CSV table of C-alpha atoms in Angstrom, one decimal:
chain,number,residue,atom,x,y,z
A,27,MET,CA,17.7,-0.3,4.2
A,28,LYS,CA,19.8,2.8,3.3
A,29,LEU,CA,17.8,6.0,4.5
A,30,LEU,CA,18.5,9.2,3.6
A,31,ILE,CA,16.0,12.1,5.8
A,32,THR,CA,15.7,15.3,5.5
A,33,GLY,CA,14.3,17.6,7.3
A,34,ALA,CA,15.8,15.6,10.6
A,35,GLY,CA,15.4,18.3,13.3
A,36,GLY,CA,11.5,18.9,13.1
A,37,GLN,CA,9.1,17.2,14.7
A,38,LEU,CA,8.3,14.3,12.4
A,39,GLY,CA,11.5,14.2,11.5
A,40,ARG,CA,12.7,13.6,14.6
A,41,ASP,CA,10.3,10.9,15.2
A,42,LEU,CA,11.2,9.6,12.0
A,43,VAL,CA,14.7,8.7,12.8
A,44,ARG,CA,13.5,6.9,16.3
A,45,VAL,CA,11.2,5.1,14.6
A,46,LEU,CA,13.2,3.6,11.6
A,47,GLU,CA,16.9,3.6,12.9
A,48,PRO,CA,17.0,0.7,14.9
A,49,ALA,CA,16.3,-1.5,11.8
A,50,HIS,CA,17.5,0.8,9.0
A,51,THR,CA,20.9,3.1,8.2
A,52,CYS,CA,19.6,6.3,8.8
A,53,TYR,CA,21.6,9.5,7.0
A,54,ALA,CA,19.5,12.1,9.4
A,55,PHE,CA,20.5,16.0,8.4
A,56,THR,CA,19.5,18.8,9.8
A,57,ARG,CA,18.1,22.0,7.9
A,58,GLN,CA,21.7,23.3,9.0
A,59,GLN,CA,23.7,19.8,7.9
A,60,LEU,CA,21.8,20.2,4.2
A,61,ASP,CA,20.1,23.6,3.3
A,62,VAL,CA,17.3,21.3,0.3
A,63,THR,CA,17.6,24.7,-1.9
A,64,ASP,CA,21.3,24.3,-2.3
A,65,GLU,CA,21.0,21.6,-5.4
A,66,ALA,CA,24.7,20.9,-5.5
A,67,ALA,CA,24.4,20.1,-1.5
A,68,MET,CA,21.8,17.9,-2.2
A,69,ARG,CA,23.5,16.4,-5.2
A,70,GLU,CA,26.3,15.2,-3.4
A,71,ARG,CA,24.7,13.9,-0.6
A,72,ILE,CA,22.9,11.6,-2.2
A,73,LEU,CA,24.8,10.7,-4.5
A,74,SER,CA,27.5,9.9,-2.1
A,75,ILE,CA,25.0,8.2,-0.2
A,76,ALA,CA,23.6,6.0,-2.7
A,77,PRO,CA,20.6,5.0,-0.6
A,78,ASP,CA,17.7,3.2,-0.9
A,79,ALA,CA,15.3,6.2,-0.6
A,80,VAL,CA,15.4,9.5,0.6
A,81,ILE,CA,12.7,11.3,2.5
A,82,TYR,CA,11.8,14.6,2.4
A,83,ALA,CA,10.9,15.5,5.4
A,84,ALA,CA,12.2,19.0,5.0
A,85,ALA,CA,9.4,21.8,5.3
A,86,TYR,CA,8.6,25.4,5.3
A,87,THR,CA,5.5,24.9,7.6
A,88,GLN,CA,5.1,28.2,8.8
A,89,VAL,CA,1.7,29.1,6.5
A,90,ASP,CA,0.9,32.8,7.5
A,91,ARG,CA,4.0,33.3,7.1
A,92,ALA,CA,4.4,31.7,3.2
A,93,GLU,CA,2.1,34.3,2.4
A,94,SER,CA,4.8,37.3,3.2
A,95,GLU,CA,7.0,34.9,2.3
A,96,PRO,CA,6.1,32.5,-1.3
A,97,GLU,CA,9.4,32.4,-2.5
A,98,LEU,CA,11.3,30.5,0.9
A,99,ALA,CA,8.0,29.0,0.7
A,100,PHE,CA,8.5,27.8,-2.5
A,101,ARG,CA,12.2,27.0,-2.8
A,102,VAL,CA,11.6,24.6,0.1
A,103,ASN,CA,8.3,23.2,-0.4
A,104,ALA,CA,8.6,22.2,-4.2
A,105,VAL,CA,12.1,23.5,-5.7
A,106,GLY,CA,14.3,21.7,-2.5
A,107,ALA,CA,11.6,18.3,-3.3
A,108,GLY,CA,12.8,18.8,-7.0
A,109,HIS,CA,16.0,17.8,-6.3
A,110,ALA,CA,15.4,15.1,-4.2
A,111,ALA,CA,13.5,13.5,-6.7
A,112,MET,CA,16.0,13.7,-9.2
A,113,TYR,CA,18.8,12.8,-7.2
A,114,ALA,CA,17.2,9.9,-6.1
A,115,GLU,CA,16.0,8.4,-9.2
A,116,LEU,CA,19.4,9.1,-10.5
A,117,VAL,CA,20.6,6.2,-8.1
A,118,GLY,CA,17.6,4.2,-7.7
A,119,ALA,CA,15.8,5.2,-4.9
A,120,ALA,CA,12.8,5.9,-4.0
A,121,ILE,CA,11.6,9.2,-2.9
A,122,VAL,CA,9.0,10.2,-0.1
A,123,TYR,CA,7.7,13.4,-0.2
A,124,VAL,CA,5.5,14.3,3.3
A,125,SER,CA,2.5,16.5,2.2
A,126,THR,CA,-0.2,18.7,3.2
A,127,ASP,CA,-3.9,18.6,4.2
A,128,TYR,CA,-3.6,22.3,3.1
A,129,VAL,CA,-4.0,21.3,-0.4
A,130,PHE,CA,-8.1,21.4,-0.3
A,131,ASP,CA,-9.3,24.0,-0.2
A,132,GLY,CA,-11.8,22.4,2.4
A,133,GLU,CA,-15.8,23.4,0.3
A,134,LYS,CA,-16.3,19.1,0.9
A,135,GLY,CA,-18.8,18.4,3.3
A,136,GLU,CA,-16.7,15.1,3.9
A,137,PRO,CA,-13.5,13.4,4.3
A,138,TYR,CA,-11.1,14.3,1.3
A,139,LYS,CA,-9.8,11.1,-0.9
A,140,GLU,CA,-6.8,10.9,-2.2
A,141,ASN,CA,-8.2,11.1,-5.9
A,142,ASP,CA,-10.5,14.2,-5.0
A,143,CYS,CA,-9.5,17.8,-7.2
A,144,THR,CA,-6.6,19.3,-5.8
A,145,GLN,CA,-7.1,23.4,-4.8
A,146,PRO,CA,-5.6,25.3,-1.7
A,147,LEU,CA,-6.6,28.2,-0.3
A,148,GLY,CA,-2.9,30.5,0.6
A,149,VAL,CA,0.8,29.9,-0.4
A,150,TYR,CA,1.8,27.5,1.8
A,151,GLY,CA,-1.3,24.6,-0.2
A,152,ARG,CA,0.4,25.8,-3.6
A,153,SER,CA,4.2,25.5,-2.5
A,154,LYS,CA,3.2,22.0,-0.6
A,155,LEU,CA,0.9,21.0,-4.0
A,156,ALA,CA,3.7,22.0,-6.4
A,157,GLY,CA,6.1,19.8,-4.6
A,158,GLU,CA,3.9,16.5,-4.6
A,159,GLN,CA,4.1,17.9,-8.9
A,160,LEU,CA,8.0,17.9,-9.0
A,161,THR,CA,7.7,15.2,-7.5
A,162,ARG,CA,5.6,13.0,-9.6
A,163,GLU,CA,7.2,14.5,-12.4
A,164,LEU,CA,10.4,13.2,-11.4
A,165,ASN,CA,10.2,9.9,-9.7
A,166,ALA,CA,8.8,6.7,-10.9
A,167,ARG,CA,9.5,5.4,-7.4
A,168,HIS,CA,7.3,7.9,-5.7
A,169,PHE,CA,4.6,8.4,-2.3
A,170,ILE,CA,3.6,11.2,-1.8
A,171,VAL,CA,1.9,11.2,2.1
A,172,ARG,CA,-0.2,13.9,2.8
A,173,THR,CA,-1.4,14.2,5.8
A,174,SER,CA,-3.0,17.1,8.7
A,175,TRP,CA,-3.0,18.8,12.3
A,176,LEU,CA,1.0,17.2,13.1
A,177,TYR,CA,1.7,16.3,16.7
A,178,GLY,CA,4.5,15.2,18.5
A,179,ARG,CA,6.9,15.7,21.2
A,180,ASP,CA,9.1,18.1,19.4
A,181,GLY,CA,8.5,21.0,18.4
A,182,SER,CA,5.7,23.6,18.3
A,183,ASN,CA,2.0,21.7,17.5
A,184,PHE,CA,-1.8,22.2,18.5
A,185,VAL,CA,-1.4,19.7,21.1
A,186,THR,CA,1.2,20.9,22.6
A,187,LYS,CA,-0.1,24.7,22.5
A,188,ILE,CA,-2.8,24.0,24.3
A,189,LEU,CA,-1.1,21.8,26.5
A,190,ALA,CA,0.8,25.3,27.5
A,191,ALA,CA,-1.4,27.6,27.7
A,192,ALA,CA,-3.7,25.2,29.9
A,193,SER,CA,-0.4,25.5,32.3
A,194,ASN,CA,-1.9,29.1,33.3
A,195,LYS,CA,-4.8,29.7,32.6
A,196,ARG,CA,-8.0,28.9,32.7
A,197,GLU,CA,-10.0,29.9,29.7
A,198,LEU,CA,-8.6,29.7,26.4
A,199,THR,CA,-10.4,30.4,23.0
A,200,VAL,CA,-11.0,27.3,20.2
A,201,VAL,CA,-12.5,27.5,16.7
A,202,ASP,CA,-14.7,25.8,16.4
A,203,ASP,CA,-15.7,25.3,12.7
A,204,GLN,CA,-12.2,23.7,10.9
A,205,TYR,CA,-12.5,20.0,11.0
A,206,GLY,CA,-9.9,17.9,10.5
A,207,SER,CA,-7.6,14.4,11.2
A,208,PRO,CA,-5.0,15.1,14.1
A,209,THR,CA,-2.0,12.9,13.3
A,210,TYR,CA,0.6,11.5,15.6
A,211,THR,CA,3.9,11.8,14.6
A,212,VAL,CA,4.6,8.4,15.3
A,213,ASP,CA,2.3,6.9,14.0
A,214,LEU,CA,3.3,8.6,10.7
A,215,ALA,CA,6.6,7.5,10.7
A,216,VAL,CA,5.6,4.3,11.4
A,217,CYS,CA,3.5,4.1,8.6
A,218,ILE,CA,6.0,5.8,6.2
A,219,GLY,CA,8.9,2.8,6.8
A,220,ARG,CA,5.8,0.4,6.2
A,221,LEU,CA,5.5,2.3,2.9
A,222,LEU,CA,8.9,1.4,2.7
A,223,GLU,CA,8.8,-2.4,2.9
A,224,THR,CA,6.8,-2.2,-0.8
A,225,ASN,CA,7.2,-1.2,-4.2
A,226,ALA,CA,3.3,-0.2,-3.9
A,227,TYR,CA,4.1,4.0,-5.3
A,228,GLY,CA,1.8,6.3,-5.0
A,229,LEU,CA,-0.4,9.0,-3.5
A,230,TYR,CA,-1.4,7.8,0.1
A,231,HIS,CA,-3.6,9.9,2.6
A,232,VAL,CA,-2.2,9.2,5.9
A,233,SER,CA,-3.6,10.1,9.3
A,234,ASN,CA,-5.5,8.9,12.5
A,235,ARG,CA,-8.6,7.8,11.3
A,236,GLY,CA,-11.8,9.9,12.1
A,237,PHE,CA,-12.2,13.9,12.3
A,238,CYS,CA,-12.8,16.2,14.5
A,239,SER,CA,-13.9,20.3,15.1
A,240,ARG,CA,-10.3,22.2,16.8
A,241,TYR,CA,-12.9,22.7,19.4
A,242,THR,CA,-13.3,19.2,20.2
A,243,PHE,CA,-9.8,18.3,19.6
A,244,ALA,CA,-9.0,20.5,22.0
A,245,GLU,CA,-11.6,19.2,25.0
A,246,ALA,CA,-10.1,15.7,23.7
A,247,ILE,CA,-6.3,17.0,25.5
A,248,LEU,CA,-7.2,18.7,28.2
A,249,ALA,CA,-9.7,15.6,29.2
A,250,ALA,CA,-6.7,13.1,28.4
A,251,ALA,CA,-4.3,15.5,30.7
A,252,GLY,CA,-6.7,15.5,33.6
A,253,ARG,CA,-7.3,19.2,33.1
A,254,ARG,CA,-10.7,19.0,33.8
A,255,ASP,CA,-10.6,22.9,35.5
A,256,VAL,CA,-9.8,24.9,31.6
A,257,ARG,CA,-12.7,26.2,30.5
A,258,ILE,CA,-12.7,26.2,26.6
A,259,ARG,CA,-14.6,29.0,24.8
A,260,PRO,CA,-15.7,28.2,21.0
A,261,ALA,CA,-14.6,31.2,18.9
A,262,ARG,CA,-15.2,30.9,14.7
A,263,SER,CA,-12.9,31.2,11.9
A,264,ASP,CA,-14.0,35.2,11.4
A,265,GLU,CA,-13.5,37.0,14.3
A,266,PHE,CA,-10.0,36.6,14.0
A,267,VAL,CA,-8.1,38.7,10.9
A,268,LEU,CA,-5.6,36.0,9.9
A,269,PRO,CA,-3.0,36.4,6.9
A,270,ALA,CA,-3.7,33.0,5.8
A,271,PRO,CA,-6.8,31.2,5.1
A,272,ARG,CA,-7.3,27.8,6.6
A,273,PRO,CA,-9.7,25.4,4.9
A,274,ALA,CA,-12.9,24.7,6.7
A,275,ASN,CA,-12.5,21.1,6.6
A,276,SER,CA,-9.6,19.0,5.6
A,277,ALA,CA,-10.1,15.2,7.4
A,278,LEU,CA,-8.8,12.8,4.9
A,279,THR,CA,-9.4,9.2,4.5
A,280,ASP,CA,-7.6,6.7,3.4
A,281,LEU,CA,-8.4,4.9,0.6
A,282,ALA,CA,-5.7,4.5,-0.7
A,283,LEU,CA,-3.6,2.9,2.1
A,284,ARG,CA,-6.5,0.3,2.0
A,285,ARG,CA,-6.8,-0.7,-1.5
A,286,ALA,CA,-3.6,-1.9,-1.0
A,287,ARG,CA,-3.7,-3.5,1.9
A,288,LEU,CA,-1.8,-1.9,4.0
A,289,PRO,CA,-2.0,-1.6,8.0
A,290,ARG,CA,-4.5,1.0,8.7
A,291,MET,CA,-3.8,3.8,11.5
A,292,ARG,CA,-5.4,3.5,15.2
A,293,ASP,CA,-7.7,6.3,15.3
A,294,TRP,CA,-7.2,10.0,16.5
A,295,LYS,CA,-8.7,10.1,20.2
A,296,SER,CA,-6.9,6.0,20.7
A,297,ALA,CA,-3.3,8.2,19.5
A,298,LEU,CA,-4.1,11.1,21.2
A,299,GLU,CA,-4.2,8.8,24.7
A,300,HIS,CA,-0.9,7.1,24.3
A,301,PHE,CA,1.1,10.6,22.9
A,302,ILE,CA,-1.0,12.3,26.6
A,303,HIS,CA,0.3,9.1,28.8
A,304,VAL,CA,3.1,7.8,27.4
A,305,ASP,CA,5.4,10.2,25.0
A,306,TRP,CA,4.3,14.0,26.3
A,307,ASP,CA,7.0,15.9,28.9
A,308,SER,CA,5.8,18.9,31.1
A,309,PRO,CA,5.4,21.6,27.9
A,310,PRO,CA,6.7,25.0,28.1
A,311,GLU,CA,5.8,27.8,29.5
A,312,SER,CA,3.8,30.2,27.2
A,313,GLY,CA,3.5,33.1,26.1
A,314,ARG,CA,0.1,35.2,25.9
A,315,GLY,CA,-3.2,34.2,25.6
A,316,GLY,CA,-5.5,34.6,23.0
A,317,LEU,CA,-6.6,32.4,19.7
A,318,ILE,CA,-4.6,28.4,19.6
A,319,ARG,CA,-5.0,27.7,15.9
């Protein structure tokens, strides 16, 4: 299969290439190589390559900064996604749009299913929801993949922040009133590859099974890394003032994967153990301390 991957320089994009390249021909473009907000550039790349599928992994993910840069967030997360979906449709290609748990408001008392009502709290979530809508409208062969709490060996994420902070601190502060489903980028890439082998188009929640609080997640990270000498102080979200609100509960459940009889993701603890013991390199020096989120 011939795949065009945007956002190939990000933590998910890199693992998509690592996972999919052995079995597929991957045309992978970083942000510097392909500006997804440039319609002419997107049109030229997609039409000249004529891929079997486009994976839109490009994303504006700065949740707090998005509140002051809404236009840029929407251009990358929505307008660019529309370009990808439209020109993929033109060449008969499927489109994978990677979305987020932040399309939900977090008020539900249990994990979110694919058919639950969306109600994003901030600009980032609204821009990703707009990207979902454009993808759905412009390409019938769409896979919309919502995921959450992503981590991998490339880029900055909650796991690498905790590991880096633990290298020079003996106490960390982590919120204990936000719940979600941690997701290992390698596992997500594998699942996307499986979806592309089907024509079971639609909306999927793809995260490692189960959910936890940020505090519990941090404890598990340190335990897996053998850093029981580092203490974690639980905190409430309202102790900190951040530009963008976070959903209190954004845990996901994989109802659509089960209905499609596709393999489920492994549980989040097993995925984390694998990442720590197999995939993780020593973290860079952390900066000053503070809230880990």
